[in-house]
Coordinates of C-alpha atoms and ligand atoms in Angstrom, one line a residue:
M1 CA 9.1 -33.8 -25.7
S2 CA 5.8 -35.5 -25.0
F3 CA 3.7 -38.0 -23.3
P4 CA 4.7 -40.5 -22.2
S5 CA 8.6 -39.4 -21.9
T6 CA 7.3 -36.0 -20.5
R7 CA 5.3 -36.4 -17.5
L8 CA 4.8 -32.9 -15.8
R9 CA 3.5 -34.6 -12.7
R10 CA 6.6 -36.0 -11.7
M11 CA 7.8 -32.9 -10.1
R12 CA 4.8 -32.2 -7.9
R13 CA 5.1 -35.8 -6.4
T14 CA 6.2 -34.5 -2.9
P15 CA 6.2 -31.1 -1.3
Q16 CA 10.1 -31.2 -1.3
L17 CA 10.0 -31.2 -5.3
R18 CA 7.3 -28.4 -5.4
R19 CA 9.0 -26.4 -3.0
L20 CA 12.7 -27.0 -5.3
T21 CA 10.6 -26.4 -8.5
R22 CA 8.3 -23.4 -7.6
E23 CA 8.8 -20.3 -9.5
T24 CA 7.5 -17.8 -7.5
D25 CA 9.2 -17.2 -4.2
L26 CA 7.2 -15.4 -1.3
S27 CA 8.9 -14.4 1.4
V28 CA 8.5 -11.6 4.4
A29 CA 11.0 -9.3 3.1
H30 CA 8.6 -8.4 0.4
L31 CA 5.6 -7.0 2.4
V32 CA 4.7 -3.8 3.7
F33 CA 2.0 -3.4 6.5
P34 CA -0.1 -0.3 6.1
L35 CA -1.4 0.8 9.3
F36 CA -3.9 3.5 10.7
V37 CA -2.9 5.8 13.3
Q38 CA -5.4 8.0 15.4
A39 CA -5.1 11.2 17.7
K40 CA -7.3 9.7 20.4
R41 CA -5.2 8.1 23.3
G42 CA -5.1 4.5 24.8
A43 CA -7.0 2.8 21.8
K44 CA -7.3 0.3 19.4
D45 CA -10.4 0.8 17.8
P46 CA -11.4 -2.0 15.2
I47 CA -12.3 -0.9 12.0
A48 CA -15.7 -2.8 11.2
S49 CA -15.4 -3.3 7.4
M50 CA -11.3 -4.4 7.7
P51 CA -11.9 -7.3 10.4
G52 CA -8.6 -7.6 12.2
Q53 CA -7.5 -4.2 11.4
Y54 CA -7.4 -1.2 14.0
R55 CA -6.9 2.5 14.3
W56 CA -4.2 2.5 16.3
S57 CA -3.4 5.5 19.2
L58 CA 0.2 6.9 19.5
D59 CA 0.8 5.1 22.7
L60 CA 0.3 1.7 21.5
L61 CA 2.5 2.2 18.4
P62 CA 5.5 1.2 20.1
T63 CA 4.6 -2.3 20.9
L64 CA 2.9 -2.8 17.7
A65 CA 6.2 -1.5 15.8
R66 CA 8.5 -3.9 17.8
E67 CA 6.0 -7.0 16.9
V68 CA 5.8 -6.0 13.3
E69 CA 10.1 -5.5 13.6
L70 CA 10.5 -8.7 15.2
L71 CA 8.1 -10.7 12.3
G72 CA 10.7 -9.4 10.1
I73 CA 8.2 -7.0 7.9
P74 CA 10.9 -4.6 6.6
A75 CA 8.2 -1.9 6.8
V76 CA 5.0 -0.1 7.7
M77 CA 3.0 2.5 5.7
L78 CA 1.3 5.0 7.8
F79 CA -2.2 6.9 7.3
G80 CA -3.3 9.5 9.6
L81 CA -6.6 10.4 11.1
P82 CA -6.3 13.6 12.2
E83 CA -7.9 15.6 15.3
R84 CA -9.5 18.1 13.0
K85 CA -9.8 18.2 9.4
D86 CA -10.0 21.9 7.6
E87 CA -10.7 22.8 3.8
E88 CA -6.7 22.9 3.3
G89 CA -5.8 19.9 5.0
S90 CA -3.7 21.7 7.2
E91 CA -2.5 19.0 9.8
A92 CA -1.1 17.1 6.9
Y93 CA 2.1 19.4 6.7
S94 CA 1.9 19.9 10.5
S95 CA 5.1 18.9 12.2
E96 CA 2.8 18.4 15.3
G97 CA 0.4 16.3 12.8
I98 CA -0.6 12.4 13.6
V99 CA 1.7 11.4 11.0
Q100 CA 4.7 13.2 12.1
K101 CA 4.1 12.0 15.7
A102 CA 3.6 8.3 14.5
V103 CA 6.7 8.4 12.5
R104 CA 8.9 9.6 15.6
T105 CA 7.4 7.4 17.6
I106 CA 7.9 4.2 15.5
K107 CA 11.6 5.3 14.7
D108 CA 12.2 5.7 18.5
A109 CA 10.7 2.1 19.3
A110 CA 11.8 0.3 16.4
P111 CA 14.6 1.9 14.7
S112 CA 15.2 -0.7 11.7
L113 CA 11.7 -0.7 10.7
L114 CA 11.2 1.4 7.5
V115 CA 8.3 3.9 7.9
L116 CA 6.6 4.9 4.9
T117 CA 3.9 7.6 5.0
D118 CA 1.2 8.1 2.8
T119 CA 1.5 11.6 0.9
C120 CA -1.9 13.1 0.6
L121 CA -4.9 15.1 1.4
D122 CA -7.6 13.3 1.1
E123 CA -7.7 12.3 5.3
Y124 CA -7.2 15.7 6.1
T125 CA -9.5 17.7 4.0
T126 CA -13.2 18.6 4.9
H127 CA -13.9 17.4 1.5
G128 CA -12.0 14.2 1.4
H129 CA -10.6 15.1 -2.1
C130 CA -6.5 14.2 -2.5
G131 CA -5.9 18.0 -3.7
V132 CA -6.8 21.7 -3.0
V133 CA -10.3 22.6 -4.3
R134 CA -10.8 25.4 -6.3
D135 CA -14.0 26.3 -7.8
G136 CA -15.4 22.7 -7.2
Q137 CA -12.5 21.4 -9.1
V138 CA -9.3 19.7 -7.9
D139 CA -6.4 22.2 -8.5
N140 CA -3.9 20.1 -10.2
D141 CA -0.8 22.5 -9.7
A142 CA -2.2 24.1 -6.6
T143 CA -2.2 20.5 -4.9
L144 CA 1.8 20.1 -6.2
E145 CA 2.5 23.0 -3.6
V146 CA 0.7 21.2 -0.6
L147 CA 2.3 17.9 -1.6
S148 CA 5.7 19.3 -1.2
L149 CA 4.9 20.7 2.2
I150 CA 3.6 17.1 3.5
A151 CA 6.6 15.3 2.0
V152 CA 9.0 17.4 3.6
S153 CA 7.3 17.8 6.9
Q154 CA 7.0 13.8 6.9
A155 CA 10.4 13.2 5.9
G156 CA 11.7 16.0 8.7
A157 CA 10.0 13.7 11.2
G158 CA 12.0 10.8 9.9
A159 CA 10.0 8.8 7.3
D160 CA 12.2 6.9 5.0
M161 CA 10.1 7.1 1.9
V162 CA 7.1 9.4 1.2
A163 CA 4.1 7.5 -0.5
P164 CA 2.1 10.1 -3.0
S165 CA -1.2 8.5 -3.6
D166 CA -2.9 11.4 -5.3
M167 CA -2.3 11.0 -9.0
M168 CA -2.0 14.4 -9.8
D169 CA 0.5 15.2 -12.6
G170 CA 4.1 16.2 -11.8
R171 CA 4.0 15.4 -8.2
V172 CA 6.9 13.4 -8.1
Q173 CA 9.0 15.9 -9.6
A174 CA 7.4 18.5 -7.4
I175 CA 7.9 16.6 -4.0
R176 CA 11.7 15.4 -5.6
Q177 CA 12.6 18.7 -5.9
A178 CA 11.1 19.9 -2.7
L179 CA 13.0 17.0 -1.0
D180 CA 16.4 17.7 -2.4
C181 CA 16.2 21.6 -1.6
N182 CA 15.6 20.5 2.1
G183 CA 18.5 18.5 1.7
M184 CA 16.4 15.2 2.2
T185 CA 18.3 13.6 -0.6
Q186 CA 18.3 10.4 1.1
V187 CA 14.4 10.4 1.5
G188 CA 12.8 7.9 -1.3
I189 CA 9.7 8.2 -3.3
M190 CA 7.2 5.2 -3.8
A191 CA 4.9 6.5 -6.2
Y192 CA 1.3 5.5 -6.5
S193 CA 1.9 5.8 -10.1
A194 CA -1.2 3.6 -11.8
K195 CA -3.8 4.0 -9.4
Y196 CA -7.5 3.0 -10.5
A197 CA -10.5 5.0 -9.1
S198 CA -11.4 1.8 -7.8
A199 CA -14.6 0.5 -5.5
F200 CA -12.2 -1.7 -3.7
F201 CA -10.8 1.2 -1.9
G202 CA -14.3 1.3 0.1
P203 CA -13.4 -0.1 3.4
F204 CA -10.1 2.3 3.6
R205 CA -12.7 5.3 3.2
D206 CA -14.4 4.1 6.3
A207 CA -11.3 3.4 8.1
A208 CA -9.7 6.4 7.3
D209 CA -12.8 8.4 7.2
C210 CA -12.0 10.0 3.6
A211 CA -14.8 9.4 1.6
P212 CA -14.8 12.6 -0.9
Q213 CA -18.2 14.8 0.1
F214 CA -19.1 15.6 -3.3
G215 CA -18.4 13.8 -6.7
D216 CA -15.6 11.1 -7.0
R217 CA -11.9 10.5 -7.9
K218 CA -12.5 9.7 -11.4
S219 CA -11.0 12.9 -12.9
Y220 CA -7.8 12.2 -11.4
Q221 CA -7.6 8.4 -10.6
M222 CA -7.4 6.3 -13.7
D223 CA -10.3 4.7 -15.8
A224 CA -10.5 0.7 -15.1
G225 CA -10.5 -0.1 -18.7
N226 CA -6.8 1.8 -19.6
R227 CA -3.7 -0.2 -19.9
R228 CA -1.7 1.9 -22.1
E229 CA -2.3 4.9 -19.9
A230 CA -0.9 3.0 -17.3
M231 CA 2.4 2.8 -18.8
R232 CA 2.1 6.4 -19.6
E233 CA 1.9 7.1 -16.0
V234 CA 4.4 4.7 -14.6
A235 CA 7.2 5.9 -17.1
Q236 CA 6.6 9.4 -16.2
D237 CA 7.0 8.8 -12.5
V238 CA 10.3 7.0 -13.1
A239 CA 11.3 10.0 -15.2
E240 CA 10.3 12.4 -12.4
G241 CA 12.6 10.5 -10.1
A242 CA 10.4 7.6 -8.4
D243 CA 12.5 5.2 -6.7
I244 CA 9.7 2.3 -6.2
I245 CA 6.4 2.4 -8.7
M246 CA 3.0 1.3 -7.7
V247 CA 0.3 -0.6 -9.3
K248 CA -3.0 -0.2 -7.3
P249 CA -5.4 -2.1 -6.7
A250 CA -3.7 -5.5 -7.1
L251 CA -5.8 -8.2 -7.7
P252 CA -8.3 -6.9 -10.4
Y253 CA -5.2 -5.4 -12.0
L254 CA -2.6 -8.3 -12.2
D255 CA -2.2 -7.8 -15.9
I256 CA -1.0 -4.4 -15.3
I257 CA 1.5 -5.6 -12.9
R258 CA 3.0 -7.9 -15.5
E259 CA 3.2 -5.3 -18.0
V260 CA 4.8 -2.9 -16.0
R261 CA 7.3 -5.4 -14.8
D262 CA 8.2 -6.0 -18.3
A263 CA 8.7 -2.8 -19.4
I264 CA 10.2 -0.8 -16.7
D265 CA 13.6 -1.8 -14.6
A266 CA 12.1 0.1 -11.3
P267 CA 11.5 -1.5 -8.0
L268 CA 7.6 -2.5 -8.3
A269 CA 5.1 -2.3 -5.5
A270 CA 1.6 -3.7 -5.7
Y271 CA -1.3 -2.6 -3.3
N272 CA -3.6 -5.5 -2.1
V273 CA -6.2 -2.8 -0.9
S274 CA -8.7 -2.7 1.6
G275 CA -11.6 -4.4 -0.5
E276 CA -9.3 -7.3 -1.3
Y277 CA -8.4 -7.8 2.0
A278 CA -12.4 -7.5 3.2
M279 CA -13.7 -9.6 0.6
L280 CA -11.1 -12.4 1.4
K281 CA -12.1 -12.1 5.3
A282 CA -16.0 -11.7 4.7
A283 CA -15.8 -15.0 2.8
A284 CA -13.4 -16.4 5.3
R285 CA -15.3 -15.7 8.5
Q286 CA -18.5 -17.4 6.5
G287 CA -16.5 -20.6 6.2
W288 CA -16.4 -20.1 2.5
L289 CA -12.7 -19.6 2.1
D290 CA -9.7 -21.0 3.8
E291 CA -8.3 -18.2 4.7
E292 CA -5.0 -19.0 5.3
S293 CA -4.7 -20.8 1.7
S294 CA -6.4 -18.2 0.1
V295 CA -4.0 -15.5 1.5
R296 CA -1.1 -17.4 0.4
E297 CA -2.4 -17.9 -3.2
V298 CA -3.5 -14.4 -3.3
L299 CA 0.2 -12.8 -2.4
T300 CA 1.9 -15.5 -4.5
S301 CA -0.5 -14.3 -7.6
I302 CA 0.5 -10.7 -6.9
R303 CA 4.3 -11.7 -6.9
R304 CA 3.6 -14.1 -9.8
A305 CA 2.3 -11.0 -12.0
G306 CA 5.3 -9.3 -11.1
A307 CA 5.5 -7.2 -8.0
D308 CA 8.6 -6.9 -5.9
I309 CA 6.9 -5.5 -3.1
I310 CA 3.2 -6.0 -1.6
L311 CA 1.6 -3.8 0.5
T312 CA -1.1 -6.2 2.2
Y313 CA -3.3 -5.8 5.5
H314 CA -2.4 -9.2 5.8
A315 CA 1.2 -9.1 6.3
C316 CA 1.2 -9.8 10.0
E317 CA -0.8 -13.1 9.6
A318 CA 1.2 -14.0 6.3
A319 CA 4.9 -13.4 8.2
R320 CA 3.6 -15.9 11.0
W321 CA 2.1 -18.4 8.5
L322 CA 5.5 -18.0 5.9
H323 CA 7.7 -20.4 7.6
E324 CA 5.1 -23.1 7.4
W325 CA 4.3 -22.3 3.6
N326 CA 8.2 -22.1 2.5
H327 CA 9.0 -25.5 4.1
G328 CA 5.3 -27.2 3.1
Ligands
PBG401 C1 -5.6 8.2 -0.7 C2 -5.5 6.9 -0.5 C3 -6.5 5.6 -0.5 C4 -5.8 4.4 -0.4 C5 -4.6 4.5 -0.5 N1 -4.7 5.9 -0.1 C6 -7.9 5.8 -1.1 C7 -8.4 6.2 -1.8 O1 -7.7 7.2 -3.2 O2 -9.6 6.5 -2.1 C8 -6.7 3.1 -0.6 C9 -5.9 2.0 0.4 C10 -6.8 0.8 0.5 O3 -8.1 0.9 -0.2 O4 -6.5 -0.3 1.0 N2 -4.8 8.9 0.2

């Protein structure tokens, strides 16, 4: 089994051979497009640190949703920029909240597009933390009650799946119970299970205006050095009823994606986050990287690591490129 009878280059000779023997497949069916919706009317405001991404007003969503649907992207993940924030983040669970309105608008315009909603408080609170703040601390159990309200309200607006991104202990169970008590047994939970306290969320916090006003998120998001703890987080979310689990960010945590894939049978998502997008875009704009082939390689690496689903701001461009990729 060695040279010269074995020549691994033989199967790399032509595009057809390479396609035939490629181990990792990348298709639009795996992509979720995250998008930001804002209360302001008639505007598509560019996000400076995320070139090509916008804060969308509700009236522009029908056209956008139909475009995403036509591209074959199965799902969007919604983040809301509310009209006003308060200490409790009450717009997050209002039936007239920005995300609830956006869900209804998208479902009207593009009924087959799956709508996932970020179930969290940080975009809605004046303090910018992902939970209820009591005595300067994020109170886990008080937050569970609010998260349940948010999930039920988003599901009531028509969300197919809710996606808690707060990292409180017990949130999947609390949300599952709340949904079930309200007869929403068909609404799924995509849990941000292993979410690390990451600098790569920086551009997102500009986009969603949700940087914490004091301290940081290290008392609830995971420490970058931890691998075994990620497995405990994931196992716990599966036990609590998560339908899909997630590792986030993706690129600095490909080893975690692989380890989770090997240990757990539930569908696995990975979030190619704002900072990963921003750094690729920035280098491409400088002419330092070829954008299309870099995006392809990044998405392939996340699939190869074991993710079934990739949340990525590159989704629309990748969808346009994918036909070429899969035939070239
Ligand atoms: C919290 C949330 C964040 C992201 C998704 N949900 C920010 C945070 O935890 O600070 C980050 C996504 C990204 O960076 O693309 N609601």
